[in-house]
Amino acid sequence: MTQSTPKTPPQMPQPDASSDRTTHFGFQTVAEGEKAGLVHGVFTRVANRYDIMNDLMSVGIHRLWKDAMMDWLAPRPGQRLLDVAGGTGDIAFRFLKRARAATATVLDMTESMLVEGRKRADAEDMADRLGWIVGDAMALPFPDHSFDVYTISFGIRNVTRIPDALAEAYRVLRPGGRLMVLEFSHIPSPALQWAYDRYSFNVIPVMGQIVANDRDSYQYLVESIRKFPNQDAFADMIRAAGFGQVKYRNLSLGIAALHSGWKL
Ligand SMILES: C[S@@+](CC[C@H](N)C(=O)[O-])C[C@H]1O[C@@H](n2cnc3c(N)ncnc32)[C@H](O)[C@@H]1O
């Protein structure tokens, strides 16, 4: 499957004037219609430093988490993957390396992130099995039952209405298809959570300022992690979208978690 970015991509999510509901953007309360534009701004600003910042902030551990995602997912030959909020392609590249004759579509609402992904050596090597699409997780531009596997890695906490994204995941998966989500989560031990919060709130925004010249975007990152539901609450949201056999695994004591569900 070879797809390219549409000629007239939705460059900038437009505010939804019809809604007076509010949501959170980090610790701020904002109108629902504003959030996508703010998130788009964050990832447009950090796109060209995104990969290096991931390595620095996590001391490379995000790579192990993404490998753990692949271990549990166990990609199979010929499968069709949709990687939503796929950014610079980390998940799609890993999936295609493990599954002969599989295809992957990377969808993201921030075109600059996809542009960075397409510059990577893996993108060139796998070009004939890889597509890049600008789009919104809450309104996927694909027919029902189009994919065998849906992944979203460190993306879902940025989405304005998470239930809408999960409903779309369910719709585009074929019956028997699988959802897997990698996301920051909550550490069950209060003492360890306290220590991790000290690191997150004191170190990561400063690192963002030094490496990406953007403190605010990394302040948003750490705040958005705190606003995301805990492991059990998020598992319930996945069940509410219709998925069965919903399970999760903590990574690094719960700093991150993998959630898996099946369209049965
Ligand atoms: C932290 S990055 C994750 C990138 C990649 N999946 C990874 O694991 O490295 C979050 C990505 O989510 C994208 N995103 C946020 N909200 C989205 C939405 N509603 N639809 C599609 N992409 C979205 C952002 O543009 C950004 O590229």
Tab-separated table of C-alpha atoms and ligand atoms in Angstrom:
chain	number	residue	atom	x	y	z
A	1	MET	CA	0.000	0.000	0.000
A	2	THR	CA	1.622	3.229	-1.056
A	3	GLN	CA	-0.153	6.379	-0.122
A	4	SER	CA	1.049	9.916	-0.048
A	5	THR	CA	0.035	12.957	1.876
A	6	PRO	CA	-3.087	14.440	0.238
A	7	LYS	CA	-2.528	17.542	-1.901
A	8	THR	CA	-4.740	19.665	0.367
A	9	PRO	CA	-4.122	18.277	3.848
A	10	PRO	CA	-5.939	19.677	6.885
A	11	GLN	CA	-2.826	21.728	7.774
A	12	MET	CA	-4.314	23.238	10.869
A	13	PRO	CA	-7.297	21.835	12.756
A	14	GLN	CA	-10.081	24.389	12.701
A	15	PRO	CA	-11.892	25.418	15.891
A	16	ASP	CA	-15.268	23.755	16.281
A	17	ALA	CA	-17.497	26.778	16.872
A	18	SER	CA	-20.567	24.627	17.451
A	19	SER	CA	-19.287	23.336	20.794
A	20	ASP	CA	-19.191	25.199	24.079
A	21	ARG	CA	-17.847	22.163	25.948
A	22	THR	CA	-14.469	22.424	27.640
A	23	THR	CA	-11.558	20.040	27.997
A	24	HIS	CA	-7.998	20.148	29.281
A	25	PHE	CA	-4.832	21.156	27.511
A	26	GLY	CA	-2.258	20.112	30.077
A	27	PHE	CA	-3.465	21.793	33.293
A	28	GLN	CA	-5.367	24.530	31.435
A	29	THR	CA	-9.101	24.351	30.728
A	30	VAL	CA	-9.829	25.217	27.091
A	31	ALA	CA	-12.829	25.042	24.765
A	32	GLU	CA	-13.035	21.619	23.102
A	33	GLY	CA	-12.829	23.260	19.703
A	34	GLU	CA	-9.482	24.855	20.553
A	35	LYS	CA	-7.544	21.828	21.748
A	36	ALA	CA	-6.582	20.253	18.413
A	37	GLY	CA	-5.088	23.543	17.217
A	38	LEU	CA	-3.038	23.849	20.410
A	39	VAL	CA	-1.774	20.248	20.133
A	40	HIS	CA	-0.990	20.798	16.458
A	41	GLY	CA	1.038	23.871	17.475
A	42	VAL	CA	3.044	21.872	20.023
A	43	PHE	CA	4.025	19.149	17.544
A	44	THR	CA	4.677	21.567	14.698
A	45	ARG	CA	7.122	23.432	16.934
A	46	VAL	CA	8.968	20.352	18.216
A	47	ALA	CA	8.864	18.156	15.070
A	48	ASN	CA	12.488	18.588	14.016
A	49	ARG	CA	13.783	17.877	17.558
A	50	TYR	CA	11.136	15.265	18.427
A	51	ASP	CA	13.243	12.104	17.984
A	52	ILE	CA	16.302	13.400	19.807
A	53	MET	CA	14.163	14.729	22.667
A	54	ASN	CA	12.493	11.320	23.065
A	55	ASP	CA	15.886	9.678	23.467
A	56	LEU	CA	17.126	12.304	25.919
A	57	MET	CA	14.000	12.525	28.096
A	58	SER	CA	13.610	8.790	28.461
A	59	VAL	CA	17.336	7.947	28.294
A	60	GLY	CA	16.431	5.745	25.361
A	61	ILE	CA	13.814	3.762	27.266
A	62	HIS	CA	10.999	4.708	24.861
A	63	ARG	CA	12.743	2.376	22.374
A	64	LEU	CA	12.390	-0.550	24.793
A	65	TRP	CA	8.714	0.291	25.368
A	66	LYS	CA	8.086	0.359	21.620
A	67	ASP	CA	9.905	-2.975	21.263
A	68	ALA	CA	7.728	-4.376	24.086
A	69	MET	CA	4.685	-3.208	22.126
A	70	MET	CA	5.885	-5.217	19.116
A	71	ASP	CA	6.644	-8.267	21.276
A	72	TRP	CA	3.041	-8.338	22.535
A	73	LEU	CA	1.568	-7.439	19.153
A	74	ALA	CA	3.578	-10.142	17.346
A	75	PRO	CA	3.154	-8.742	13.792
A	76	ARG	CA	2.340	-11.377	11.182
A	77	PRO	CA	3.115	-11.547	7.449
A	78	GLY	CA	0.718	-9.649	5.232
A	79	GLN	CA	-1.040	-7.718	7.993
A	80	ARG	CA	-2.330	-4.204	7.316
A	81	LEU	CA	-1.354	-1.790	10.096
A	82	LEU	CA	-2.851	1.627	10.769
A	83	ASP	CA	-0.599	3.601	13.133
A	84	VAL	CA	-2.558	6.637	14.302
A	85	ALA	CA	-0.778	9.706	15.693
A	86	GLY	CA	2.187	7.931	14.158
A	87	GLY	CA	4.442	10.992	14.088
A	88	THR	CA	7.911	10.190	12.790
A	89	GLY	CA	7.169	6.512	12.133
A	90	ASP	CA	8.754	4.608	15.049
A	91	ILE	CA	5.903	2.097	15.354
A	92	ALA	CA	5.334	1.530	11.634
A	93	PHE	CA	9.058	0.922	11.023
A	94	ARG	CA	9.235	-1.625	13.846
A	95	PHE	CA	6.083	-3.384	12.642
A	96	LEU	CA	7.291	-3.698	9.038
A	97	LYS	CA	10.694	-4.990	10.146
A	98	ARG	CA	8.976	-7.874	11.915
A	99	ALA	CA	6.293	-8.774	9.348
A	100	ARG	CA	7.149	-9.821	5.812
A	101	ALA	CA	4.811	-8.441	3.130
A	102	ALA	CA	2.899	-6.383	5.699
A	103	THR	CA	1.832	-2.796	4.960
A	104	ALA	CA	1.604	0.223	7.240
A	105	THR	CA	-0.229	3.531	7.068
A	106	VAL	CA	1.020	6.284	9.358
A	107	LEU	CA	-1.679	8.865	10.070
A	108	ASP	CA	-1.053	12.071	11.991
A	109	MET	CA	-2.717	15.467	12.176
A	110	THR	CA	0.630	17.324	12.220
A	111	GLU	CA	2.182	17.290	8.787
A	112	SER	CA	5.598	18.429	10.078
A	113	MET	CA	5.880	15.222	12.122
A	114	LEU	CA	5.205	13.102	9.021
A	115	VAL	CA	7.709	15.166	7.033
A	116	GLU	CA	10.386	14.349	9.632
A	117	GLY	CA	9.415	10.666	9.501
A	118	ARG	CA	9.704	10.523	5.746
A	119	LYS	CA	13.291	11.814	5.953
A	120	ARG	CA	14.389	8.802	8.020
A	121	ALA	CA	16.427	6.055	6.356
A	122	ASP	CA	13.845	3.395	7.298
A	123	ALA	CA	11.152	5.344	5.421
A	124	GLU	CA	13.128	5.089	2.215
A	125	ASP	CA	13.958	1.414	2.719
A	126	MET	CA	10.303	0.513	3.301
A	127	ALA	CA	8.692	3.048	0.961
A	128	ASP	CA	6.814	0.445	-1.086
A	129	ARG	CA	4.975	-0.853	2.009
A	130	LEU	CA	4.426	2.457	3.795
A	131	GLY	CA	1.907	5.281	3.444
A	132	TRP	CA	1.790	8.684	5.187
A	133	ILE	CA	-1.523	10.477	5.646
A	134	VAL	CA	-2.487	13.747	7.331
A	135	GLY	CA	-5.704	13.144	9.254
A	136	ASP	CA	-7.560	13.175	12.547
A	137	ALA	CA	-7.869	10.166	14.873
A	138	MET	CA	-11.473	11.184	15.566
A	139	ALA	CA	-12.526	11.070	11.888
A	140	LEU	CA	-10.409	8.525	10.047
A	141	PRO	CA	-10.464	8.781	6.227
A	142	PHE	CA	-10.837	5.007	5.685
A	143	PRO	CA	-13.773	2.666	5.055
A	144	ASP	CA	-15.009	0.256	7.724
A	145	HIS	CA	-12.986	-2.960	8.252
A	146	SER	CA	-9.861	-1.685	6.415
A	147	PHE	CA	-7.093	-2.820	8.797
A	148	ASP	CA	-5.929	-5.864	10.762
A	149	VAL	CA	-4.106	-3.882	13.438
A	150	TYR	CA	-4.580	-0.374	14.867
A	151	THR	CA	-1.808	1.136	16.994
A	152	ILE	CA	-1.486	4.481	18.726
A	153	SER	CA	1.682	5.278	20.652
A	154	PHE	CA	1.914	8.324	22.933
A	155	GLY	CA	-0.860	9.856	20.866
A	156	ILE	CA	-4.201	9.167	22.489
A	157	ARG	CA	-3.750	11.443	25.483
A	158	ASN	CA	-3.491	14.372	23.041
A	159	VAL	CA	-6.801	13.620	21.330
A	160	THR	CA	-9.695	15.914	22.252
A	161	ARG	CA	-12.401	13.226	22.579
A	162	ILE	CA	-10.767	9.884	23.334
A	163	PRO	CA	-14.043	7.886	23.037
A	164	ASP	CA	-14.453	9.207	19.472
A	165	ALA	CA	-10.936	8.007	18.563
A	166	LEU	CA	-11.599	4.573	20.078
A	167	ALA	CA	-14.906	4.333	18.183
A	168	GLU	CA	-13.039	5.096	14.961
A	169	ALA	CA	-10.418	2.473	15.789
A	170	TYR	CA	-13.206	-0.074	16.211
A	171	ARG	CA	-14.885	0.964	12.954
A	172	VAL	CA	-11.794	0.691	10.721
A	173	LEU	CA	-10.595	-2.639	12.167
A	174	ARG	CA	-11.834	-5.828	10.519
A	175	PRO	CA	-13.669	-8.298	12.759
A	176	GLY	CA	-10.898	-10.161	14.579
A	177	GLY	CA	-8.624	-7.110	14.336
A	178	ARG	CA	-6.549	-5.826	17.209
A	179	LEU	CA	-6.057	-2.486	18.939
A	180	MET	CA	-2.877	-1.704	20.862
A	181	VAL	CA	-2.203	1.527	22.732
A	182	LEU	CA	1.115	2.631	24.234
A	183	GLU	CA	0.749	5.602	26.536
A	184	PHE	CA	2.212	7.195	29.639
A	185	SER	CA	0.323	5.996	32.666
A	186	HIS	CA	0.278	6.042	36.457
A	187	ILE	CA	2.724	4.473	38.913
A	188	PRO	CA	0.785	2.513	41.564
A	189	SER	CA	3.317	3.416	44.306
A	190	PRO	CA	2.735	6.998	45.638
A	191	ALA	CA	6.397	7.329	46.713
A	192	LEU	CA	7.696	6.384	43.270
A	193	GLN	CA	5.077	8.576	41.585
A	194	TRP	CA	6.280	11.490	43.756
A	195	ALA	CA	9.897	10.906	42.684
A	196	TYR	CA	8.919	10.575	39.031
A	197	ASP	CA	6.860	13.786	39.217
A	198	ARG	CA	9.887	15.659	40.573
A	199	TYR	CA	11.907	14.487	37.558
A	200	SER	CA	9.128	15.202	35.058
A	201	PHE	CA	8.162	18.666	36.221
A	202	ASN	CA	11.673	19.909	37.057
A	203	VAL	CA	13.853	18.335	34.372
A	204	ILE	CA	11.802	17.763	31.212
A	205	PRO	CA	10.656	21.374	30.546
A	206	VAL	CA	14.240	22.600	31.095
A	207	MET	CA	15.534	19.940	28.693
A	208	GLY	CA	12.878	21.067	26.188
A	209	GLN	CA	14.119	24.639	26.498
A	210	ILE	CA	17.760	23.656	25.955
A	211	VAL	CA	17.339	21.074	23.184
A	212	ALA	CA	14.207	22.205	21.348
A	213	ASN	CA	14.179	25.855	22.466
A	214	ASP	CA	10.609	25.256	23.638
A	215	ARG	CA	9.874	24.939	27.342
A	216	ASP	CA	6.092	25.338	27.044
A	217	SER	CA	5.586	22.360	24.738
A	218	TYR	CA	7.397	20.067	27.164
A	219	GLN	CA	5.521	21.562	30.113
A	220	TYR	CA	2.334	20.571	28.218
A	221	LEU	CA	3.762	17.072	27.737
A	222	VAL	CA	4.255	16.419	31.452
A	223	GLU	CA	0.931	17.996	32.402
A	224	SER	CA	-0.950	15.967	29.793
A	225	ILE	CA	0.475	12.755	31.278
A	226	ARG	CA	-1.039	13.634	34.662
A	227	LYS	CA	-4.455	14.276	33.089
A	228	PHE	CA	-4.629	10.903	31.324
A	229	PRO	CA	-6.810	8.234	33.019
A	230	ASN	CA	-5.138	5.472	34.994
A	231	GLN	CA	-4.696	1.943	33.613
A	232	ASP	CA	-8.040	0.546	34.817
A	233	ALA	CA	-10.067	3.605	33.804
A	234	PHE	CA	-8.529	3.571	30.324
A	235	ALA	CA	-9.182	-0.177	29.982
A	236	ASP	CA	-12.859	0.584	30.753
A	237	MET	CA	-12.909	3.209	27.974
A	238	ILE	CA	-11.585	0.612	25.514
A	239	ARG	CA	-14.302	-1.860	26.597
A	240	ALA	CA	-16.931	0.874	26.245
A	241	ALA	CA	-15.870	1.308	22.593
A	242	GLY	CA	-16.808	-2.330	21.971
A	243	PHE	CA	-13.451	-4.130	22.266
A	244	GLY	CA	-13.185	-7.517	23.967
A	245	GLN	CA	-10.356	-9.356	25.764
A	246	VAL	CA	-9.081	-5.997	27.041
A	247	LYS	CA	-5.844	-6.331	28.990
A	248	TYR	CA	-2.960	-4.100	29.976
A	249	ARG	CA	0.689	-4.455	30.943
A	250	ASN	CA	2.682	-1.901	32.905
A	251	LEU	CA	6.064	-0.839	31.577
A	252	SER	CA	8.800	0.509	33.874
A	253	LEU	CA	6.593	0.208	36.984
A	254	GLY	CA	3.649	1.966	35.306
A	255	ILE	CA	5.434	5.030	33.917
A	256	ALA	CA	3.928	3.769	30.663
A	257	ALA	CA	1.398	1.045	29.891
A	258	LEU	CA	0.331	-1.067	26.943
A	259	HIS	CA	-3.378	-1.722	26.448
A	260	SER	CA	-4.610	-4.416	24.084
A	261	GLY	CA	-8.149	-5.118	22.849
A	262	TRP	CA	-9.777	-7.169	20.089
A	263	LYS	CA	-12.690	-6.478	17.770
A	264	LEU	CA	-14.430	-9.788	18.389
B	1	LIG	C1	4.000	12.273	21.260
B	1	LIG	S1	3.723	12.178	19.523
B	1	LIG	C2	3.802	10.438	19.238
B	1	LIG	C3	4.459	10.076	17.937
B	1	LIG	C4	4.745	8.597	17.750
B	1	LIG	N1	3.532	7.808	17.752
B	1	LIG	C5	5.701	8.051	18.789
B	1	LIG	O1	5.316	7.157	19.546
B	1	LIG	O2	6.843	8.520	18.845
B	1	LIG	C6	1.999	12.501	19.454
B	1	LIG	C7	1.465	12.659	18.039
B	1	LIG	O3	0.036	12.662	18.102
B	1	LIG	C8	-0.430	13.461	17.046
B	1	LIG	N2	-1.845	13.745	17.291
B	1	LIG	C9	-2.378	14.374	18.354
B	1	LIG	N3	-3.713	14.428	18.252
B	1	LIG	C10	-4.044	13.794	17.092
B	1	LIG	C11	-5.270	13.516	16.430
B	1	LIG	N4	-6.451	13.913	16.931
B	1	LIG	N5	-5.240	12.854	15.267
B	1	LIG	C12	-4.056	12.456	14.724
B	1	LIG	N6	-2.854	12.711	15.304
B	1	LIG	C13	-2.847	13.368	16.472
B	1	LIG	C14	0.502	14.658	17.098
B	1	LIG	O4	0.472	15.405	15.925
B	1	LIG	C15	1.839	13.974	17.363
B	1	LIG	O5	2.532	13.706	16.170
